[in-house]
Structures are given as structure tokens and as C-alpha cells.
């Protein structure tokens, strides 16, 4: 490969020929047990994998080796993330959109979807509904429309969200998933105090990309692919990647996304903060059956496991696009964040509280997990996970390479585990049902004992008492 990720642009580096050659190399080595075992040994040292090595694992269908791969993903997940799962919810600001994405019901030609844009008052209602559930971390979502949703509107919304204090609630971290934009706008987002900037590539296959995005600003493959470079130039050091599985061939996508991660690491010294694994869902005028590349649950699990091995320090997100059952199949393989009680409608949270039924939907897609946040938290607790509402890293300045180096040395766990337990305790005090409180208290008692440093364990014990007495927002 003649491209140097340090000096070349993302679009050049993530090139078609290298992806095809990697897939060919993987095909040739399908039965090469020695090579595959070597790759698994490397993964076990938490050194990460190259996109070629990941392609080889993806091609492997030997039962024994695949079992080992899954076991290893589980071990790495435990090593770096323990049994914590960070919770968040999406907040849809506006579904006005001038793009023509053929898989998304926001596409400009869709005349059946109800177009909505939240006013600042409506944002307040949405945020209070989210706070009343117990959410502390949001991902803002919006279509691309420079007239209806310009950057000034997004910035105003962020400002409003951070300013709302209600009972014990406060949104402490706002991540943003909006269309690719300029360095200047990324700088403004950074100044507004966003956490992660998330942008899904949708597909790394340029031909497919151009067919799937026939009109609108998003049709420019290079501009979209280089968005994260501009975000980092604009000072955002936590970025979240993703492809929408189901649009194009998954093998191509996995190699593409790992090359993107390699590019960011080489060029900026820090890889992606998160990788999301969304799959295409039915939506207003979208039928996934019209797209031939649907993924089975088995392949989906394998993708999650391989991402965990390839980028052990990158968080991995699974949304309510997946059912409870599917989420159960992938959580232990490397997922570190999940959404809960999500609405993909503009204004959907306040409407839900009021029992308003939409006559014409404004939803982006149908969710497959529609449980309440308390039900999701309860389910996690009963499987032995710690639902975490922690937002401390970014508020303590642990972002970008600082976060990554703490992660690589394993030190991050000294903060994450106590923070997870303290924010779970807040949730139990303020929002949980009796059954969830019972399960949560039992888990906290068990987990506090496992905090290795005596002094930290003591401090956490003291703070848990203070939280029960009404104090909030302790963090390491
Ligand atoms: N407009 C921004 C952009 O262009 O990136 C924000 C994106 S949208 C609100 C969030 C993501 O939803 C998209 O990037 C896409 O991957 C995903 N999405 C769109 N249609 C979907 C569908 N039918 N099923 C599942 N996910 C979908």
C-alpha cells in the first residue's frame, strides 16, 4: 500500500484497492490456522489488529477458532470496561433535511413524514422528560438543512440543554450527531462544550455511497469521509465512527472503518472514541427488504467481537435499533454504551409523557427495544452489569489522547468503576422502581468491595452515604 496515513487524507487512505486486496488476502488465508492463531495471540496482548488481520478473522469460519475469538473479545471487554455499560438517549432536534439518502425517511422528497423542528421551549420539555427518566447523557440528532437547522440553531440548542436544571436532573454530556461540516463549525461545537462528535460514514464503498446519496450536500463522498479530520482540526478530540450495516457488504465496511481508525490514530495520535454498529431499520417510507445486504445476528456478533479485538480502547455503541435479545447477544462481546427508552421522533419524549399519539410520524426509524429506562437498567443489573450514568471523563478533561493513554495503561478503571457505582446510586435514589433499587443496591454492595485501592474504596463508601443523603455529582 503506497499511502502514508500520517500525511494523506482520509479519503485517499481508506482506498478501494487496499480494501479489496485485504479481502482477497483474507480469502486466501481462510484456512490458515497458524496465521489466525497468531492474530488471536496478538489481540490477546491488547495491541489491536490491523485491518488486514481483522479481515482474516472475519473470513474464518472454523468453529474452535471462532469460539476462541468470542472468548477473547469477552476477556478484553472485561479487562478494559469491566461490567460497566454507559447509558444515553438520542434527542431529535429537527428532521428537516435537504439530502436524498435513499435509506433514510428524512430524505427531501419524502412528503409523508411530518416535518418538525423543536423550539427552545420544546427542547426544555424534551430535556425535562429525559431528566425525569434519569438520563444524563444525550446524543443530539438532526437532518441537514442550512436554512432550518443551521449551526447557530444547533449551538443554541446545546446551550439550552446545558442550562436546564430540574429537580435532581441535569444533562451533563451532550454528544452531537449532525451532518459533516466545516472546521470553523466544528470549532464552534467544541466551544459549546460537546462531548463526542458522531458521524456515520454509512458506507465506505464509494460507488455504493454515491448511489445511496444521489442528491444534497451529503452526496460528496470525499467531504463526508474527511469530516473527522476537519472535526479534529477544529479541536474536537473525541469522534465517533459508524457504518449503517445493511447498505453495502459488511466485509468491505469492517475493513473500511478499521482503516479510518488507523488513519485517525496515525494522523492525530488518537483513534476514534467510539464506534457504533447500527443496522438498517424499517422507517416511514423505507423497507429494509429493498436493501440486499441485511446482516444475520451471527455475523453481527462476529463484527462486534472483531471490532473489540481490533480497537480494544474504543468504546462501542449499540442502540435501540436492536432488540433486547440481540443486545443480550452482543453486550458481553465488547459493547460499552447503549441507549435506553429512546424516541426517534422530534418531540417524542414530551409527547410520550403526555400520552400523545402521533397521527403522522416524524420518527427516523422504528426502534426494536421500546422498554422504559427503568426496565433496561433492571435488565442490565440482573445480568450482572453496572448501568453507568457517568460523564466524568469529558468534564475532567480526560478526552482525546489523555483518555486513550489512561485507557491503555489500565488506569482509567480506577475512575470509571467508582464513577459508575456513584452515578448508579444517584439513579437508584432519584428514579428507580423498588425492584430496580433492590437489585442495584445489592450490586453496588458487591462491586464496591472489588475496588482495589483501599483509599478509593473508602472515599466511594463515604460518597455513597452522602448521595443517599441528597448530595449529587461526585466524580473522580
Ligand atoms: N443528518 C446527519 C448525517 O447526515 O449524518 C445525522 C444523521 S441521522 C439523524 C443518524 C443516523 O441514522 C444516520 O447517520 C444513519 O446512519 C441512521 N439512519 C438513517 N436511516 C436509518 C434507518 N432507516 N434505519 C436505521 N438507521 C438509520
PDB file of N, CA, C and O and ligand atoms in Angstrom, residues 92 94 97 99 101 103-106 140-144 177-180 197-202 218 224 242-244 247 278-284 286 288 321 364-366, ligand 1:
ATOM      1  N   UNK A  92     -33.814  14.057  19.207  1.00  0.00           N
ATOM      2  CA  UNK A  92     -34.017  14.526  17.831  1.00  0.00           C
ATOM      3  C   UNK A  92     -34.466  15.980  17.840  1.00  0.00           C
ATOM      4  O   UNK A  92     -35.510  16.289  18.407  1.00  0.00           O
ATOM      5  N   UNK A  94     -34.491  18.158  14.895  1.00  0.00           N
ATOM      6  CA  UNK A  94     -35.194  18.575  13.679  1.00  0.00           C
ATOM      7  C   UNK A  94     -35.031  17.489  12.625  1.00  0.00           C
ATOM      8  O   UNK A  94     -33.947  16.912  12.480  1.00  0.00           O
ATOM      9  N   UNK A  97     -34.541  18.143   6.198  1.00  0.00           N
ATOM     10  CA  UNK A  97     -33.316  17.653   5.570  1.00  0.00           C
ATOM     11  C   UNK A  97     -33.370  17.882   4.064  1.00  0.00           C
ATOM     12  O   UNK A  97     -34.410  17.664   3.448  1.00  0.00           O
ATOM     13  N   UNK A  99     -31.071  16.418   2.035  1.00  0.00           N
ATOM     14  CA  UNK A  99     -30.348  15.332   1.363  1.00  0.00           C
ATOM     15  C   UNK A  99     -31.319  14.329   0.731  1.00  0.00           C
ATOM     16  O   UNK A  99     -32.518  14.360   1.004  1.00  0.00           O
ATOM     17  N   UNK A 101     -30.716  10.790   0.903  1.00  0.00           N
ATOM     18  CA  UNK A 101     -30.286   9.442   1.339  1.00  0.00           C
ATOM     19  C   UNK A 101     -31.451   8.448   1.151  1.00  0.00           C
ATOM     20  O   UNK A 101     -32.516   8.636   1.754  1.00  0.00           O
ATOM     21  N   UNK A 103     -32.042   5.505   2.163  1.00  0.00           N
ATOM     22  CA  UNK A 103     -32.400   4.598   3.257  1.00  0.00           C
ATOM     23  C   UNK A 103     -33.026   5.344   4.438  1.00  0.00           C
ATOM     24  O   UNK A 103     -33.429   4.725   5.418  1.00  0.00           O
ATOM     25  N   UNK A 104     -33.063   6.666   4.341  1.00  0.00           N
ATOM     26  CA  UNK A 104     -33.499   7.471   5.496  1.00  0.00           C
ATOM     27  C   UNK A 104     -34.786   8.228   5.163  1.00  0.00           C
ATOM     28  O   UNK A 104     -34.846   8.910   4.140  1.00  0.00           O
ATOM     29  N   UNK A 105     -35.804   8.125   6.001  1.00  0.00           N
ATOM     30  CA  UNK A 105     -37.077   8.759   5.685  1.00  0.00           C
ATOM     31  C   UNK A 105     -37.041  10.289   5.763  1.00  0.00           C
ATOM     32  O   UNK A 105     -38.013  10.927   5.397  1.00  0.00           O
ATOM     33  N   UNK A 106     -35.901  10.849   6.242  1.00  0.00           N
ATOM     34  CA  UNK A 106     -35.782  12.306   6.264  1.00  0.00           C
ATOM     35  C   UNK A 106     -35.533  12.867   4.866  1.00  0.00           C
ATOM     36  O   UNK A 106     -35.511  14.076   4.672  1.00  0.00           O
ATOM     37  N   UNK A 140     -27.369  14.352  20.320  1.00  0.00           N
ATOM     38  CA  UNK A 140     -28.278  15.187  19.519  1.00  0.00           C
ATOM     39  C   UNK A 140     -28.289  14.721  18.078  1.00  0.00           C
ATOM     40  O   UNK A 140     -27.235  14.411  17.511  1.00  0.00           O
ATOM     41  N   UNK A 141     -29.470  14.687  17.496  1.00  0.00           N
ATOM     42  CA  UNK A 141     -29.629  14.211  16.117  1.00  0.00           C
ATOM     43  C   UNK A 141     -30.391  15.268  15.330  1.00  0.00           C
ATOM     44  O   UNK A 141     -31.365  15.836  15.834  1.00  0.00           O
ATOM     45  N   UNK A 142     -29.980  15.474  14.094  1.00  0.00           N
ATOM     46  CA  UNK A 142     -30.716  16.408  13.230  1.00  0.00           C
ATOM     47  C   UNK A 142     -30.440  16.084  11.776  1.00  0.00           C
ATOM     48  O   UNK A 142     -29.373  15.549  11.439  1.00  0.00           O
ATOM     49  N   UNK A 143     -31.416  16.409  10.929  1.00  0.00           N
ATOM     50  CA  UNK A 143     -31.187  16.306   9.492  1.00  0.00           C
ATOM     51  C   UNK A 143     -30.271  17.445   9.066  1.00  0.00           C
ATOM     52  O   UNK A 143     -29.882  18.287   9.879  1.00  0.00           O
ATOM     53  N   UNK A 144     -29.931  17.474   7.784  1.00  0.00           N
ATOM     54  CA  UNK A 144     -29.045  18.537   7.285  1.00  0.00           C
ATOM     55  C   UNK A 144     -29.883  19.535   6.493  1.00  0.00           C
ATOM     56  O   UNK A 144     -30.485  19.174   5.474  1.00  0.00           O
ATOM     57  N   UNK A 177     -24.624  14.331  16.773  1.00  0.00           N
ATOM     58  CA  UNK A 177     -24.574  13.597  15.504  1.00  0.00           C
ATOM     59  C   UNK A 177     -25.272  14.433  14.439  1.00  0.00           C
ATOM     60  O   UNK A 177     -26.482  14.326  14.258  1.00  0.00           O
ATOM     61  N   UNK A 178     -24.486  15.327  13.839  1.00  0.00           N
ATOM     62  CA  UNK A 178     -25.059  16.152  12.754  1.00  0.00           C
ATOM     63  C   UNK A 178     -24.166  16.011  11.524  1.00  0.00           C
ATOM     64  O   UNK A 178     -23.039  15.530  11.614  1.00  0.00           O
ATOM     65  N   UNK A 179     -24.704  16.474  10.406  1.00  0.00           N
ATOM     66  CA  UNK A 179     -24.009  16.287   9.127  1.00  0.00           C
ATOM     67  C   UNK A 179     -22.595  16.861   9.124  1.00  0.00           C
ATOM     68  O   UNK A 179     -22.281  17.796   9.875  1.00  0.00           O
ATOM     69  N   UNK A 180     -21.780  16.302   8.247  1.00  0.00           N
ATOM     70  CA  UNK A 180     -20.405  16.780   8.049  1.00  0.00           C
ATOM     71  C   UNK A 180     -20.424  18.295   7.846  1.00  0.00           C
ATOM     72  O   UNK A 180     -21.272  18.817   7.132  1.00  0.00           O
ATOM     73  N   UNK A 197     -18.205  14.071  18.881  1.00  0.00           N
ATOM     74  CA  UNK A 197     -18.861  14.351  17.600  1.00  0.00           C
ATOM     75  C   UNK A 197     -19.001  13.009  16.865  1.00  0.00           C
ATOM     76  O   UNK A 197     -18.006  12.317  16.612  1.00  0.00           O
ATOM     77  N   UNK A 198     -20.237  12.662  16.580  1.00  0.00           N
ATOM     78  CA  UNK A 198     -20.511  11.362  15.947  1.00  0.00           C
ATOM     79  C   UNK A 198     -20.960  11.599  14.508  1.00  0.00           C
ATOM     80  O   UNK A 198     -21.786  12.481  14.245  1.00  0.00           O
ATOM     81  N   UNK A 199     -20.400  10.837  13.602  1.00  0.00           N
ATOM     82  CA  UNK A 199     -20.886  10.896  12.215  1.00  0.00           C
ATOM     83  C   UNK A 199     -20.712   9.508  11.603  1.00  0.00           C
ATOM     84  O   UNK A 199     -19.604   8.958  11.607  1.00  0.00           O
ATOM     85  N   UNK A 200     -21.789   8.946  11.125  1.00  0.00           N
ATOM     86  CA  UNK A 200     -21.674   7.635  10.490  1.00  0.00           C
ATOM     87  C   UNK A 200     -21.275   7.806   9.031  1.00  0.00           C
ATOM     88  O   UNK A 200     -21.812   8.671   8.332  1.00  0.00           O
ATOM     89  N   UNK A 201     -20.347   6.971   8.630  1.00  0.00           N
ATOM     90  CA  UNK A 201     -19.908   7.001   7.231  1.00  0.00           C
ATOM     91  C   UNK A 201     -20.996   6.429   6.320  1.00  0.00           C
ATOM     92  O   UNK A 201     -21.016   6.700   5.146  1.00  0.00           O
ATOM     93  N   UNK A 202     -21.883   5.646   6.902  1.00  0.00           N
ATOM     94  CA  UNK A 202     -22.955   4.917   6.183  1.00  0.00           C
ATOM     95  C   UNK A 202     -22.343   3.762   5.383  1.00  0.00           C
ATOM     96  O   UNK A 202     -22.605   2.608   5.668  1.00  0.00           O
ATOM     97  N   UNK A 218     -24.721  15.854   1.175  1.00  0.00           N
ATOM     98  CA  UNK A 218     -24.119  14.605   1.666  1.00  0.00           C
ATOM     99  C   UNK A 218     -23.609  13.714   0.527  1.00  0.00           C
ATOM    100  O   UNK A 218     -22.915  12.736   0.766  1.00  0.00           O
ATOM    101  N   UNK A 224     -17.596  13.993   3.073  1.00  0.00           N
ATOM    102  CA  UNK A 224     -18.154  13.228   4.195  1.00  0.00           C
ATOM    103  C   UNK A 224     -17.056  12.403   4.872  1.00  0.00           C
ATOM    104  O   UNK A 224     -16.937  12.395   6.098  1.00  0.00           O
ATOM    105  N   UNK A 242     -19.027   5.110  12.532  1.00  0.00           N
ATOM    106  CA  UNK A 242     -20.041   4.057  12.388  1.00  0.00           C
ATOM    107  C   UNK A 242     -20.345   3.840  10.926  1.00  0.00           C
ATOM    108  O   UNK A 242     -20.103   4.721  10.099  1.00  0.00           O
ATOM    109  N   UNK A 243     -20.799   2.646  10.582  1.00  0.00           N
ATOM    110  CA  UNK A 243     -21.380   2.439   9.249  1.00  0.00           C
ATOM    111  C   UNK A 243     -22.794   1.933   9.483  1.00  0.00           C
ATOM    112  O   UNK A 243     -23.090   1.384  10.552  1.00  0.00           O
ATOM    113  N   UNK A 244     -23.650   2.145   8.526  1.00  0.00           N
ATOM    114  CA  UNK A 244     -25.012   1.630   8.663  1.00  0.00           C
ATOM    115  C   UNK A 244     -25.033   0.265   7.981  1.00  0.00           C
ATOM    116  O   UNK A 244     -25.045   0.172   6.746  1.00  0.00           O
ATOM    117  N   UNK A 247     -26.438  -1.604   4.185  1.00  0.00           N
ATOM    118  CA  UNK A 247     -26.419  -0.818   2.950  1.00  0.00           C
ATOM    119  C   UNK A 247     -25.489  -1.419   1.909  1.00  0.00           C
ATOM    120  O   UNK A 247     -25.767  -1.405   0.717  1.00  0.00           O
ATOM    121  N   UNK A 278     -24.827   0.455  13.977  1.00  0.00           N
ATOM    122  CA  UNK A 278     -26.248   0.458  13.631  1.00  0.00           C
ATOM    123  C   UNK A 278     -26.553  -0.465  12.453  1.00  0.00           C
ATOM    124  O   UNK A 278     -25.720  -0.637  11.559  1.00  0.00           O
ATOM    125  N   UNK A 279     -27.752  -1.059  12.491  1.00  0.00           N
ATOM    126  CA  UNK A 279     -28.233  -1.828  11.330  1.00  0.00           C
ATOM    127  C   UNK A 279     -29.478  -1.141  10.793  1.00  0.00           C
ATOM    128  O   UNK A 279     -30.260  -0.563  11.565  1.00  0.00           O
ATOM    129  N   UNK A 280     -29.694  -1.255   9.510  1.00  0.00           N
ATOM    130  CA  UNK A 280     -30.834  -0.611   8.854  1.00  0.00           C
ATOM    131  C   UNK A 280     -32.156  -1.101   9.450  1.00  0.00           C
ATOM    132  O   UNK A 280     -32.336  -2.297   9.685  1.00  0.00           O
ATOM    133  N   UNK A 281     -33.084  -0.154   9.667  1.00  0.00           N
ATOM    134  CA  UNK A 281     -34.383  -0.491  10.258  1.00  0.00           C
ATOM    135  C   UNK A 281     -35.524  -0.015   9.354  1.00  0.00           C
ATOM    136  O   UNK A 281     -35.351   0.914   8.561  1.00  0.00           O
ATOM    137  N   UNK A 282     -36.704  -0.613   9.516  1.00  0.00           N
ATOM    138  CA  UNK A 282     -37.863  -0.097   8.787  1.00  0.00           C
ATOM    139  C   UNK A 282     -38.156   1.328   9.254  1.00  0.00           C
ATOM    140  O   UNK A 282     -37.923   1.657  10.411  1.00  0.00           O
ATOM    141  N   UNK A 283     -38.647   2.134   8.362  1.00  0.00           N
ATOM    142  CA  UNK A 283     -38.989   3.519   8.701  1.00  0.00           C
ATOM    143  C   UNK A 283     -40.107   3.964   7.779  1.00  0.00           C
ATOM    144  O   UNK A 283     -40.527   3.194   6.909  1.00  0.00           O
ATOM    145  N   UNK A 284     -40.547   5.207   7.970  1.00  0.00           N
ATOM    146  CA  UNK A 284     -41.718   5.721   7.256  1.00  0.00           C
ATOM    147  C   UNK A 284     -41.883   5.182   5.827  1.00  0.00           C
ATOM    148  O   UNK A 284     -42.787   4.419   5.543  1.00  0.00           O
ATOM    149  N   UNK A 286     -39.371   3.556   4.181  1.00  0.00           N
ATOM    150  CA  UNK A 286     -38.176   2.724   3.954  1.00  0.00           C
ATOM    151  C   UNK A 286     -38.472   1.283   4.351  1.00  0.00           C
ATOM    152  O   UNK A 286     -38.913   1.016   5.483  1.00  0.00           O
ATOM    153  N   UNK A 288     -36.408  -2.230   4.706  1.00  0.00           N
ATOM    154  CA  UNK A 288     -35.073  -2.832   4.608  1.00  0.00           C
ATOM    155  C   UNK A 288     -35.002  -3.966   3.573  1.00  0.00           C
ATOM    156  O   UNK A 288     -33.923  -4.264   3.050  1.00  0.00           O
ATOM    157  N   UNK A 321     -32.054   0.309  17.987  1.00  0.00           N
ATOM    158  CA  UNK A 321     -32.383  -0.318  16.706  1.00  0.00           C
ATOM    159  C   UNK A 321     -32.414  -1.833  16.882  1.00  0.00           C
ATOM    160  O   UNK A 321     -33.033  -2.539  16.103  1.00  0.00           O
ATOM    161  N   UNK A 364     -37.470   8.743  12.894  1.00  0.00           N
ATOM    162  CA  UNK A 364     -36.456   8.420  11.896  1.00  0.00           C
ATOM    163  C   UNK A 364     -36.504   6.948  11.513  1.00  0.00           C
ATOM    164  O   UNK A 364     -36.288   6.576  10.370  1.00  0.00           O
ATOM    165  N   UNK A 365     -36.729   6.092  12.503  1.00  0.00           N
ATOM    166  CA  UNK A 365     -36.862   4.664  12.212  1.00  0.00           C
ATOM    167  C   UNK A 365     -37.572   4.008  13.387  1.00  0.00           C
ATOM    168  O   UNK A 365     -37.694   4.614  14.460  1.00  0.00           O
ATOM    169  N   UNK A 366     -38.061   2.791  13.189  1.00  0.00           N
ATOM    170  CA  UNK A 366     -38.730   2.066  14.275  1.00  0.00           C
ATOM    171  C   UNK A 366     -37.672   1.477  15.199  1.00  0.00           C
ATOM    172  O   UNK A 366     -36.731   0.841  14.716  1.00  0.00           O
TER     173      UNK A 366
HETATM  174  N1  LIG B   1     -28.025  14.152   9.209  1.00  0.00           N
HETATM  175  C1  LIG B   1     -26.869  13.671   9.905  1.00  0.00           C
HETATM  176  C2  LIG B   1     -25.995  12.903   8.949  1.00  0.00           C
HETATM  177  O1  LIG B   1     -26.209  13.027   7.755  1.00  0.00           O
HETATM  178  O2  LIG B   1     -25.074  12.219   9.360  1.00  0.00           O
HETATM  179  C3  LIG B   1     -27.314  12.933  11.127  1.00  0.00           C
HETATM  180  C4  LIG B   1     -27.748  11.576  10.899  1.00  0.00           C
HETATM  181  S1  LIG B   1     -29.158  10.736  11.341  1.00  0.00           S
HETATM  182  C5  LIG B   1     -30.095  11.696  12.379  1.00  0.00           C
HETATM  183  C6  LIG B   1     -28.356   9.484  12.272  1.00  0.00           C
HETATM  184  C7  LIG B   1     -28.087   8.204  11.545  1.00  0.00           C
HETATM  185  O3  LIG B   1     -29.268   7.429  11.447  1.00  0.00           O
HETATM  186  C8  LIG B   1     -27.606   8.256  10.114  1.00  0.00           C
HETATM  187  O4  LIG B   1     -26.248   8.564  10.038  1.00  0.00           O
HETATM  188  C9  LIG B   1     -27.932   6.876   9.593  1.00  0.00           C
HETATM  189  O5  LIG B   1     -26.830   6.003   9.679  1.00  0.00           O
HETATM  190  C10 LIG B   1     -29.027   6.381  10.540  1.00  0.00           C
HETATM  191  N2  LIG B   1     -30.238   6.008   9.804  1.00  0.00           N
HETATM  192  C11 LIG B   1     -30.833   6.655   8.798  1.00  0.00           C
HETATM  193  N3  LIG B   1     -31.873   5.948   8.339  1.00  0.00           N
HETATM  194  C12 LIG B   1     -31.946   4.808   9.078  1.00  0.00           C
HETATM  195  C13 LIG B   1     -32.790   3.660   9.063  1.00  0.00           C
HETATM  196  N4  LIG B   1     -33.777   3.534   8.200  1.00  0.00           N
HETATM  197  N5  LIG B   1     -32.536   2.675   9.960  1.00  0.00           N
HETATM  198  C14 LIG B   1     -31.539   2.783  10.840  1.00  0.00           C
HETATM  199  N6  LIG B   1     -30.711   3.839  10.900  1.00  0.00           N
HETATM  200  C15 LIG B   1     -30.902   4.845  10.017  1.00  0.00           C
END
